Amino acid sequence: MKGFWRLVHCQMLMLWRNKEYLVASFGIAFVSMVLFGYLFGVEGSSPFSLGLVDEDRSTTSSTLVEALKISSSLDVQQGERENELEGLRSGKRRVVMVIPSGFEDGLARGGSRIDVYFDQGNMVAATQARAVIQAIVDGLNRQLTGALDPITIKEEGITAKRLRVIDSLTPGLVGMMIMWANMFVGVRLISWRERGILKRLGVTPLRPFNLISSQIVAHVILSFLQAALLVAIGWLLFKVSVQGSYLTLSFMIALGSLCILSLGYIIGSFIKKSESANAVAMLISFPMMFLSGSYFPTDSAPSFIQPLVKLMPLTYLNHALREIINNGSALSSFRTDIFVLLAWTLGSLVLSIRIFRWQ
Amino acid sequence: MAIIEVAGLCKSYGKVKAAHEVTFNVEDGEVFGILGPNGAGKTTTLEIIEGLRTADSGSVRVCDIDVLKEKRAVQELIGVQLQSTTLFDELTVMETIHLFQGLFSKKVNLTSLVTKLALTDKQKSPVKELSGGQKQRLALALALVNDPKVLFLDEPTTGLDPQARRSVWELVQEIRSNGKTIVLTTHYMEEAESLCDRVAVMDHGKIIAMDTPRQLIKNLGFDNTIEFSIGDGLDVRELEKLPSVKSVHNKEKEHHLFTQDPQATLLGLMRLAQERSAAISDLRVHTASLEDVFISLTGRRLRE
């Protein structure tokens, strides 16, 4: 056991002394945070204008309209659909929300919808709009399913979600850092094989299982340290606070690291040369960095990219991290994310155990 | 008591028989050398004993433990220096030694180990900054961290300058005087002669001779070798008829005459060359060595 922790300690030392590792994982995330943080979100966001169209004109819809008007993060302007949409195009409105006719009847039958329009070209607006509207809809849903009075939206439910860019960026960057920190684990393993280090370790009583577990433990610990550093910097510089529990956050950081590590091992199992494996890991990491919603939301990305977005484990990790850090959600509210990450982890681990060759 | 028992070891890679019916015992406390040219099967044999490769057939016991069945139990007891040792570049000398020590249950005092291998000044240097000789000493230190009963050294001096080679030899002799059994491979006959109590000569996967270096040379039946090159105009078969010649080995223009009486043979050779007006060059006379053992057994030099 003592030998195992020495192995973990040495691996952490090696990673820490590896400048490429630090720059890719912590460096990119830190620079992005500072850059985007100061560009888009130092001051508290000014209330943004929401064009509201009530076509239902029912009791429920008017309650919703009133609730939105109370919110201090929104500057609600009520009007007709055509006028408001024109306002969005000309930039007078950031978001237009339409409560279509039949909204109340739909609710009574068990499901209804609200149409939301925002400018996809405006990243900041899109992020903010999505967060605010999501919060409202979440609140509304909770009220409708759980509470006795299904039409009251409390003010707190909305003001708490006054998201700035930096708020939604921080969890995304933590996710991205986790990806960069762990994706190259397989590359490192096969470079040891190439250089004959695995052979040298093979004439000691060390079991391959212990070597791999020490590698995993070292990577997870370093991911934790870097995540803690990022969250701390986010709080110190931009007052980004973690709404949810730190325990839940730690769980997701560990699960996310494990998932990416097992992906990294797959790369190391399929590809023999460390140079090519490195290239492949890069090829996977770069699209993932931008398509998994670390920097900007991707659910409005073109439909042909959607399957890719849905495939990437980082998409789910980012979503879960946002739920915890921004919305303070509990584990149960992002079960899908946990399930997908677990599936990726187990699937790739089983595959790489079957394929990997020591010599 | 035999500390290593190898019997009927076979290992093939495709059609190549890397080891064929290799059988030998190593006694407790001796330095046992496996001498042979590159590709003779020395490393394959060693790596099977170390538990790094599995044999196709045959048995290997180290300290009375079956390597095939209890690899890790054997690996606890042995120390290994591979042919080329690459280590983690990012770690320092001491960190590397410490890491390896953690892999074994038996441990030695690291300070005295580092002192013995003259690495005290280099303790905090990164592994990648070491010179060839220093790397070799570190590799030796790693092979000793578990106070092994048997030490395996695969070509410990290949690629080292003469001075570094001497210091490795001294270390091996010191380790041996502490009562450890050492198995080493080499293609330097001087190394085998000066370090080994017994030598197994290997070629094409087989052991072709095994004895003490002195006895191997004695078995040749001659004491001296005359080496030379000769110009055209001479029938090589005439060389066999020269006085006192035991045997002749010819390779293109290069000839070896094995003789009991170098004076008589030389005189005869000079006379013959004179008669045929063939020019002799690169003439050397030396006492028989393990190289000659190899040449007389295979017709080839060790390093070809």
XYZ file of C-alpha atoms in Angstrom:
663
model
C 0.000 0.000 0.000
C 2.880 2.334 0.822
C 4.381 1.444 -2.541
C 1.112 2.306 -4.239
C 1.025 5.801 -2.761
C 4.670 6.335 -3.701
C 3.654 5.466 -7.225
C 0.746 7.924 -7.066
C 3.006 10.599 -5.609
C 5.622 10.128 -8.338
C 3.002 10.270 -11.063
C 1.626 13.499 -9.633
C 5.164 14.917 -9.524
C 5.707 13.949 -13.147
C 2.446 15.522 -14.285
C 3.144 18.641 -12.286
C 6.588 18.960 -13.893
C 5.107 18.398 -17.330
C 4.569 21.911 -18.661
C 2.432 20.771 -21.588
C 0.023 19.115 -19.193
C -0.322 22.186 -17.001
C -0.689 24.617 -19.871
C -3.331 22.520 -21.615
C -5.414 21.769 -18.562
C -5.130 24.639 -16.118
C -3.560 27.229 -18.403
C -6.236 27.371 -21.099
C -9.044 27.345 -18.556
C -7.462 30.075 -16.435
C -6.711 32.366 -19.375
C -10.217 31.851 -20.781
C -11.761 32.632 -17.446
C -9.875 35.883 -16.955
C -10.279 36.951 -20.567
C -13.985 36.241 -20.961
C -14.700 37.235 -17.412
C -13.390 40.763 -17.954
C -14.731 41.023 -21.483
C -18.309 40.127 -20.719
C -19.125 39.987 -17.133
C -17.437 41.966 -14.424
C -20.300 44.274 -13.479
C -23.566 42.737 -12.500
C -25.580 42.364 -15.658
C -28.022 45.163 -16.391
C -31.603 43.992 -16.672
C -32.131 42.917 -20.216
C -35.189 43.632 -22.224
C -37.630 40.832 -22.658
C -40.385 41.166 -25.212
C -43.408 39.400 -23.845
C -46.354 38.354 -25.990
C -49.403 36.989 -24.260
C -51.622 35.373 -26.852
C -53.399 33.156 -24.396
C -54.791 35.934 -22.213
C -55.804 33.468 -19.515
C -55.433 33.643 -15.742
C -52.315 31.479 -15.824
C -50.618 33.463 -18.556
C -51.291 36.780 -16.901
C -49.914 35.463 -13.599
C -46.767 34.444 -15.442
C -46.528 37.872 -17.048
C -46.875 39.553 -13.660
C -44.217 37.307 -12.158
C -41.806 38.175 -14.928
C -42.470 41.874 -14.545
C -41.472 41.740 -10.893
C -38.063 40.241 -11.690
C -35.305 42.810 -11.342
C -33.081 41.096 -13.871
C -35.623 41.602 -16.610
C -36.967 44.689 -18.309
C -40.286 43.336 -19.509
C -42.035 45.012 -22.446
C -45.383 43.597 -23.411
C -46.607 43.774 -26.989
C -47.813 41.979 -30.091
C -45.870 39.113 -31.646
C -44.860 40.861 -34.882
C -43.703 44.048 -33.167
C -41.705 42.227 -30.547
C -39.987 39.935 -33.061
C -39.093 42.995 -35.110
C -37.660 44.481 -31.906
C -35.478 41.380 -31.515
C -34.182 41.718 -35.070
C -33.355 45.383 -34.611
C -31.671 44.730 -31.284
C -34.187 46.498 -29.037
C -35.093 43.203 -27.390
C -32.680 40.557 -26.241
C -35.289 37.862 -25.956
C -38.875 37.469 -27.001
C -41.132 35.125 -25.145
C -44.487 34.135 -26.553
C -47.192 32.491 -24.516
C -49.279 30.949 -27.300
C -53.040 30.703 -27.135
C -54.156 27.471 -25.590
C -51.366 27.650 -23.011
C -53.672 27.287 -20.011
C -55.768 24.547 -21.607
C -52.583 22.713 -22.444
C -51.421 22.889 -18.852
C -54.696 21.442 -17.666
C -54.210 18.534 -20.022
C -50.710 17.954 -18.684
C -48.334 19.804 -21.016
C -47.909 23.163 -22.638
C -45.197 25.227 -24.192
C -43.760 28.711 -24.301
C -41.949 29.955 -27.415
C -38.693 31.735 -26.840
C -36.803 33.685 -29.474
C -33.310 35.011 -29.120
C -30.502 36.100 -31.335
C -28.186 33.156 -31.917
C -25.452 35.445 -33.115
C -25.265 37.123 -29.763
C -23.512 34.663 -27.499
C -23.887 36.700 -24.355
C -27.599 37.314 -24.861
C -28.227 33.726 -25.766
C -26.510 32.434 -22.643
C -28.291 34.855 -20.369
C -31.649 34.362 -22.018
C -31.444 30.622 -21.835
C -30.498 30.658 -18.194
C -33.208 33.115 -17.175
C -35.980 31.506 -19.173
C -34.918 28.063 -18.048
C -35.089 29.217 -14.463
C -38.562 30.607 -14.982
C -39.826 27.510 -16.705
C -38.212 25.274 -14.094
C -39.850 27.282 -11.370
C -43.162 27.151 -13.125
C -42.901 23.425 -13.635
C -42.046 22.849 -10.025
C -44.983 24.934 -8.949
C -47.363 23.172 -11.263
C -46.380 19.660 -10.363
C -45.702 20.020 -6.667
C -47.401 22.963 -5.052
C -51.061 23.538 -4.359
C -51.128 26.908 -6.021
C -49.921 26.188 -9.528
C -49.709 29.699 -10.834
C -47.646 31.689 -8.380
C -44.037 32.332 -9.329
C -42.029 33.635 -6.473
C -39.602 36.442 -7.056
C -36.667 34.594 -5.479
C -36.857 31.868 -8.072
C -35.942 34.386 -10.713
C -33.561 36.825 -9.131
C -31.367 34.021 -7.866
C -30.626 33.115 -11.452
C -29.250 36.423 -12.570
C -26.542 34.739 -14.567
C -23.628 36.594 -16.003
C -21.454 35.100 -18.738
C -18.735 34.357 -16.238
C -21.210 32.432 -14.092
C -22.062 29.960 -16.805
C -18.522 30.014 -18.163
C -16.887 28.879 -14.922
C -18.466 25.395 -14.739
C -17.858 24.990 -18.466
C -14.186 25.776 -18.006
C -13.932 23.359 -15.089
C -15.337 20.694 -17.423
C -12.919 21.602 -20.172
C -9.990 21.561 -17.754
C -11.012 18.049 -16.695
C -10.979 16.985 -20.333
C -7.492 18.368 -21.068
C -6.105 17.031 -17.802
C -7.179 13.451 -18.397
C -7.498 12.823 -22.124
C -3.782 12.130 -22.580
C -3.438 9.411 -19.967
C -3.298 6.666 -22.613
C -0.703 8.580 -24.598
C 1.489 8.704 -21.487
C 1.037 4.995 -20.891
C 2.066 3.997 -24.391
C 5.005 6.372 -24.367
C 6.215 4.463 -21.300
C 5.789 1.276 -23.256
C 7.694 2.739 -26.202
C 10.559 3.878 -24.023
C 10.851 0.503 -22.289
C 9.703 1.752 -18.899
C 6.821 -0.744 -18.776
C 9.322 -3.491 -19.490
C 11.529 -2.373 -16.610
C 8.508 -2.249 -14.294
C 7.555 -5.688 -15.621
C 10.535 -7.308 -13.880
C 9.393 -5.967 -10.513
C 6.521 -7.476 -8.525
C 4.328 -4.498 -9.509
C 0.983 -5.611 -10.916
C -0.270 -3.855 -14.055
C -3.548 -3.208 -12.264
C -1.729 -1.230 -9.563
C 0.188 0.804 -12.109
C -3.020 1.769 -13.912
C -4.899 2.535 -10.704
C -2.066 4.716 -9.458
C -2.143 6.571 -12.761
C -5.901 7.065 -12.432
C -5.676 8.207 -8.813
C -2.889 10.689 -9.623
C -4.897 12.187 -12.486
C -8.081 12.456 -10.436
C -6.288 14.148 -7.524
C -4.684 16.681 -9.865
C -8.041 17.299 -11.556
C -9.475 18.057 -8.116
C -6.682 20.469 -7.269
C -7.044 22.328 -10.539
C -10.823 22.421 -10.315
C -10.579 23.813 -6.789
C -8.118 26.426 -8.013
C -10.402 27.450 -10.884
C -13.478 27.686 -8.665
C -11.477 29.687 -6.116
C -10.195 32.092 -8.775
C -13.726 32.415 -10.138
C -14.922 33.416 -6.730
C -12.029 35.740 -5.922
C -12.007 37.613 -9.237
C -15.629 37.457 -10.303
C -17.607 36.380 -7.249
C -18.840 33.274 -9.016
C -20.350 31.240 -6.225
C -21.109 27.556 -6.044
C -24.838 27.280 -5.418
C -24.941 23.531 -4.911
C -23.151 21.275 -2.465
C -19.391 20.786 -2.666
C -19.903 17.071 -2.159
C -22.035 16.819 -5.277
C -19.519 18.959 -7.144
C -16.643 16.689 -6.043
C -18.580 13.648 -7.138
C -19.090 15.076 -10.617
C -15.436 16.138 -10.918
C -14.371 12.601 -10.010
C -16.869 10.970 -12.348
C -15.983 13.346 -15.181
C -12.252 12.686 -14.708
C -12.810 8.923 -14.680
C -14.885 9.146 -17.836
C -12.267 11.118 -19.753
C -9.486 8.890 -18.382
C -11.193 5.806 -19.732
C -11.598 7.552 -23.091
C -7.874 8.313 -22.943
C -7.104 4.645 -22.318
C -9.166 3.660 -25.362
C -6.991 5.904 -27.511
C -3.922 4.269 -25.968
C -5.287 0.795 -26.687
C -6.159 1.303 -30.316
C -3.071 3.186 -31.368
C 0.423 1.786 -31.019
C 2.622 4.860 -31.388
C 2.481 7.625 -28.833
C 2.921 10.326 -31.453
C -0.128 9.230 -33.414
C -2.067 8.678 -30.198
C -1.220 12.222 -29.202
C -2.529 13.511 -32.516
C -5.738 11.532 -32.157
C -6.265 12.754 -28.600
C -5.848 16.317 -29.898
C -8.264 15.627 -32.726
C -10.880 14.495 -30.241
C -10.208 17.176 -27.656
C -10.448 20.211 -29.896
C -13.984 19.679 -31.229
C -15.051 18.601 -27.769
C -13.629 21.787 -26.279
C -15.937 23.888 -28.456
C -18.924 21.642 -29.110
C -19.626 20.497 -25.566
C -20.843 23.833 -24.346
C -17.788 24.829 -22.354
C -17.650 28.285 -23.911
C -21.114 28.768 -25.396
C -24.381 26.863 -25.433
C -24.608 24.266 -28.163
C -28.238 23.209 -28.089
C -28.916 25.855 -30.705
C -26.112 24.544 -32.938
C -27.083 23.346 -36.435
C -28.922 20.062 -36.440
C -26.210 18.144 -38.288
C -23.814 18.830 -35.418
C -26.328 17.826 -32.760
C -25.578 14.069 -32.877
C -21.918 14.916 -32.236
C -22.840 17.227 -29.382
C -25.065 14.537 -27.881
C -22.301 11.944 -28.189
C -19.640 13.904 -26.353
C -19.322 13.044 -22.679
C -18.110 16.565 -21.910
C -21.551 17.891 -22.930
C -23.081 15.980 -20.045
C -20.315 16.833 -17.615
C -20.674 20.553 -18.421
C -24.427 20.385 -18.020
C -24.124 18.677 -14.653
C -21.454 21.136 -13.455
C -23.688 24.096 -14.462
C -26.609 22.530 -12.638
C -24.514 22.277 -9.476
C -22.565 25.538 -9.623
C -25.199 27.831 -11.163
C -28.509 26.322 -10.143
C -27.595 24.486 -6.963
C -29.309 21.356 -8.187
C -29.051 18.027 -6.426
C -27.750 14.818 -8.010
C -31.273 13.607 -8.814
C -31.904 16.500 -11.179
C -29.197 15.441 -13.631
C -29.495 11.674 -13.548
C -29.189 11.488 -17.337
C -25.764 13.150 -17.220
C -24.538 10.738 -14.562
C -25.909 7.802 -16.476
C -24.288 8.800 -19.769
C -20.918 9.476 -18.107
C -21.037 6.136 -16.287
C -21.905 4.338 -19.505
C -18.976 5.969 -21.322
C -16.626 5.134 -18.454
C -17.551 1.486 -18.107
C -17.818 0.894 -21.841
C -14.405 2.297 -22.644
C -12.704 0.668 -19.669
C -13.962 -2.768 -20.668
C -12.906 -2.154 -24.256
C -9.403 -0.947 -23.412
C -8.772 -3.767 -20.931
C -9.546 -6.194 -23.760
C -7.363 -4.471 -26.316
C -4.366 -2.980 -24.509
C -1.003 -4.709 -24.936
C 1.824 -4.312 -22.451
C 4.598 -5.267 -24.832
C 23.153 -25.695 -4.204
C 21.786 -24.505 -7.527
C 19.972 -21.183 -7.147
C 18.794 -21.180 -10.756
C 17.725 -24.318 -12.604
C 16.903 -24.001 -16.274
C 15.882 -27.150 -18.128
C 14.903 -27.707 -21.734
C 13.949 -24.103 -22.363
C 12.511 -23.433 -25.836
C 11.205 -20.224 -27.317
C 10.450 -19.487 -30.962
C 9.439 -16.304 -32.736
C 7.841 -17.560 -35.923
C 10.443 -19.743 -37.547
C 13.321 -18.323 -35.528
C 14.344 -20.449 -32.571
C 15.485 -17.821 -30.096
C 16.161 -20.452 -27.444
C 16.388 -24.152 -28.133
C 16.684 -26.775 -25.401
C 18.608 -24.434 -23.137
C 19.642 -26.209 -19.956
C 21.955 -24.977 -17.198
C 22.239 -24.484 -13.462
C 23.688 -21.506 -11.641
C 25.231 -22.142 -8.239
C 24.637 -19.928 -5.236
C 27.224 -17.160 -5.089
C 28.785 -17.587 -8.511
C 29.067 -15.182 -11.411
C 27.622 -16.928 -14.406
C 28.151 -15.472 -17.870
C 26.252 -16.085 -21.077
C 28.584 -15.248 -23.923
C 27.501 -15.006 -27.524
C 27.093 -12.701 -30.495
C 24.062 -10.454 -30.981
C 20.957 -12.496 -31.697
C 22.321 -15.645 -30.047
C 19.352 -15.820 -27.668
C 21.082 -14.488 -24.544
C 18.515 -11.813 -23.821
C 15.560 -14.080 -24.567
C 16.909 -16.685 -22.133
C 17.518 -14.058 -19.460
C 14.090 -12.480 -19.890
C 12.360 -15.829 -19.536
C 14.194 -16.450 -16.253
C 13.205 -12.960 -15.079
C 9.536 -13.653 -15.798
C 9.331 -11.050 -18.546
C 8.600 -13.583 -21.294
C 7.004 -16.995 -21.219
C 8.791 -20.012 -22.651
C 7.146 -22.305 -25.197
C 8.363 -25.267 -23.182
C 10.864 -26.124 -20.477
C 11.106 -25.201 -16.824
C 12.794 -22.442 -14.859
C 13.240 -22.397 -11.109
C 14.832 -19.521 -9.210
C 15.486 -20.009 -5.476
C 13.387 -23.144 -5.829
C 10.346 -21.197 -7.074
C 8.771 -21.956 -10.436
C 8.972 -18.757 -12.495
C 6.125 -19.748 -14.774
C 3.779 -20.299 -11.845
C 4.902 -17.691 -9.324
C 6.432 -14.918 -11.351
C 5.984 -12.205 -8.755
C 7.417 -14.306 -5.925
C 10.570 -14.705 -8.009
C 10.609 -11.028 -8.935
C 10.633 -10.115 -5.230
C 13.959 -11.942 -4.913
C 15.799 -10.877 -8.040
C 17.358 -7.669 -9.266
C 17.395 -6.892 -12.954
C 19.309 -4.551 -15.179
C 17.848 -4.668 -18.662
C 19.892 -4.196 -21.790
C 18.781 -0.612 -22.033
C 17.088 1.068 -19.141
C 14.888 4.045 -19.801
C 13.301 5.693 -16.809
C 10.905 8.506 -16.091
C 12.659 11.640 -17.356
C 10.725 13.915 -15.052
C 11.913 12.276 -11.822
C 15.195 12.795 -10.013
C 17.657 10.010 -9.230
C 16.527 9.702 -5.622
C 12.830 9.861 -6.493
C 13.331 7.044 -8.991
C 15.210 4.877 -6.506
C 12.573 5.589 -3.873
C 9.785 4.692 -6.300
C 11.386 1.360 -7.169
C 12.076 0.579 -3.552
C 8.364 0.933 -2.879
C 7.597 -1.872 -5.306
C 9.374 -4.521 -3.209
C 8.697 -5.818 0.260
C 12.378 -6.224 1.184
C 14.357 -3.010 1.316
C 17.945 -1.854 1.670
C 19.353 1.323 3.166
C 19.156 3.844 0.344
C 21.888 6.152 1.596
C 24.512 3.419 1.550
C 23.236 2.149 -1.795
C 23.568 5.595 -3.326
C 27.040 5.982 -1.820
C 28.151 2.589 -3.092
C 27.125 3.492 -6.621
C 28.696 6.949 -6.451
C 25.400 8.687 -7.069
C 25.389 10.830 -3.924
C 26.152 14.036 -5.841
C 23.500 13.237 -8.410
C 20.643 12.436 -6.005
C 18.661 15.513 -6.934
C 19.469 15.563 -10.641
C 16.708 14.745 -13.104
C 17.243 11.357 -14.741
C 17.385 12.937 -18.198
C 20.487 14.914 -17.274
C 22.621 11.878 -16.393
C 25.567 10.719 -18.496
C 25.703 7.184 -19.941
C 27.820 5.846 -17.094
C 25.672 7.528 -14.444
C 22.515 6.085 -16.019
C 24.092 2.652 -15.933
C 24.946 3.073 -12.248
C 21.381 4.193 -11.533
C 20.084 1.116 -13.366
C 22.365 -0.986 -11.175
C 21.107 0.799 -8.059
C 17.510 0.016 -9.069
C 18.478 -3.631 -9.507
C 19.771 -3.638 -5.917
C 16.962 -1.830 -4.048
C 15.440 -5.099 -2.822
C 18.725 -6.673 -1.703
C 18.250 -9.406 -4.334
C 19.515 -12.961 -4.039
C 20.236 -13.070 -7.755
C 21.279 -10.165 -9.925
C 20.697 -10.278 -13.692
C 22.772 -7.959 -15.836
C 22.009 -7.885 -19.534
C 25.049 -6.519 -21.369
C 25.982 -4.224 -18.495
C 28.839 -2.504 -20.304
C 27.633 -2.256 -23.891
C 28.007 1.275 -25.155
C 30.140 2.443 -22.224
C 33.583 4.012 -22.547
C 36.528 1.972 -21.180
C 36.650 3.892 -17.929
C 32.937 3.460 -17.205
C 33.273 -0.207 -18.163
C 36.067 -0.682 -15.604
C 33.973 0.885 -12.884
C 31.046 -1.411 -13.689
C 33.391 -4.396 -13.493
C 34.631 -3.255 -10.096
C 31.052 -2.878 -8.886
C 30.132 -6.350 -10.090
C 33.110 -7.791 -8.246
C 32.136 -5.912 -5.101
C 28.527 -7.102 -5.294
C 29.766 -10.612 -5.838
C 32.010 -10.427 -2.774
C 28.861 -9.672 -0.752
C 27.707 -13.177 -1.629
C 25.194 -12.424 -4.361
C 24.704 -14.636 -7.361
C 25.135 -12.781 -10.637
C 24.023 -13.817 -14.102
C 25.266 -11.606 -16.903
C 25.230 -11.652 -20.666
C 27.937 -10.126 -22.760
C 29.514 -10.236 -26.165
C 32.852 -9.029 -24.817
C 35.089 -12.002 -24.180
C 37.382 -9.966 -21.898
C 34.381 -9.246 -19.726
C 33.398 -12.901 -19.515
C 36.991 -13.940 -18.803
C 37.658 -11.455 -16.074
C 34.261 -11.499 -14.302
C 32.737 -14.933 -14.668
C 33.295 -18.090 -12.672
C 31.570 -20.061 -15.384
C 30.539 -19.198 -18.911
C 27.900 -20.636 -21.209
C 28.691 -19.978 -24.861
C 25.512 -19.442 -26.857
C 24.894 -19.363 -30.589
C 21.667 -19.589 -32.605
C 19.582 -20.210 -29.498
C 21.702 -23.100 -28.228
C 24.324 -23.477 -25.549
C 27.315 -24.879 -27.404
C 29.793 -25.002 -24.528
C 29.730 -24.387 -20.797
C 32.578 -24.394 -18.277
C 34.986 -22.124 -16.437
C 36.717 -19.730 -18.846
C 40.057 -21.424 -18.132
C 38.702 -24.901 -18.818
C 36.960 -23.773 -22.007
C 40.260 -22.464 -23.331
C 42.136 -25.541 -22.141
C 39.657 -27.763 -23.976
C 40.689 -26.130 -27.215
C 43.904 -28.144 -27.151
C 46.116 -25.240 -28.164
C 47.567 -22.264 -26.417
C 48.117 -19.740 -29.179
C 46.421 -18.167 -32.103
C 48.062 -16.663 -35.144
C 45.845 -14.207 -36.980
C 46.723 -12.657 -40.344
C 45.574 -11.644 -43.802
C 47.380 -12.804 -46.889
C 47.468 -11.721 -50.521
C 46.675 -13.879 -53.574
C 48.809 -16.815 -54.745
C 48.343 -19.117 -51.788
C 46.128 -22.159 -51.523
C 44.523 -21.961 -48.087
C 44.568 -25.745 -47.767
C 48.360 -25.509 -47.526
C 47.955 -23.675 -44.220
C 46.657 -26.839 -42.547
C 49.932 -28.608 -43.386
C 52.075 -26.037 -41.557
C 53.990 -27.418 -38.541
C 52.132 -27.730 -35.164
C 48.833 -26.387 -36.564
C 45.844 -27.872 -34.731
C 43.160 -26.265 -36.844
C 42.587 -23.462 -39.310
C 39.693 -21.053 -39.709
C 39.440 -19.031 -42.867
C 37.109 -16.234 -43.630
C 37.734 -14.562 -46.966
C 41.232 -13.060 -46.611
C 41.360 -13.438 -42.850
C 42.926 -16.543 -41.351
C 43.274 -18.032 -37.864
C 45.853 -20.705 -37.145
C 45.481 -22.456 -33.798
C 48.795 -23.850 -32.657
C 50.661 -25.446 -29.753
C 54.018 -24.152 -30.972
C 53.736 -20.642 -32.369
C 57.425 -20.398 -33.209
C 57.392 -23.436 -35.499
C 54.110 -22.449 -37.114
C 55.245 -18.877 -37.723
C 58.484 -20.001 -39.337
C 56.578 -22.340 -41.618
C 54.077 -19.614 -42.481
C 56.815 -17.102 -43.360
C 58.590 -19.595 -45.555
C 55.376 -20.474 -47.376
C 54.514 -16.819 -47.954
C 58.010 -16.169 -49.261
C 57.808 -19.076 -51.736
C 54.458 -17.968 -53.131
C 55.352 -14.248 -52.947
C 52.134 -13.618 -51.045
C 52.188 -10.588 -48.758
C 51.196 -11.170 -45.118
C 49.539 -8.319 -43.285
C 47.773 -7.675 -39.963
C 49.804 -10.396 -38.314
C 49.012 -10.985 -34.646
C 49.948 -13.722 -32.230
C 48.150 -14.086 -28.924
C 47.369 -16.652 -26.278
C 44.064 -18.460 -26.765
C 40.976 -16.655 -25.436
C 37.235 -17.194 -25.230
C 37.046 -15.555 -28.643
C 39.030 -18.489 -30.008
C 36.693 -20.872 -28.242
C 33.837 -19.266 -30.101
C 35.681 -19.249 -33.415
C 36.684 -22.892 -33.087
C 33.093 -23.849 -32.264
C 31.291 -21.772 -34.859
C 33.867 -20.579 -37.363
C 32.767 -16.989 -36.695
C 33.936 -14.152 -34.520
C 31.843 -12.992 -31.553
C 31.208 -9.572 -33.008
C 30.173 -9.937 -36.606
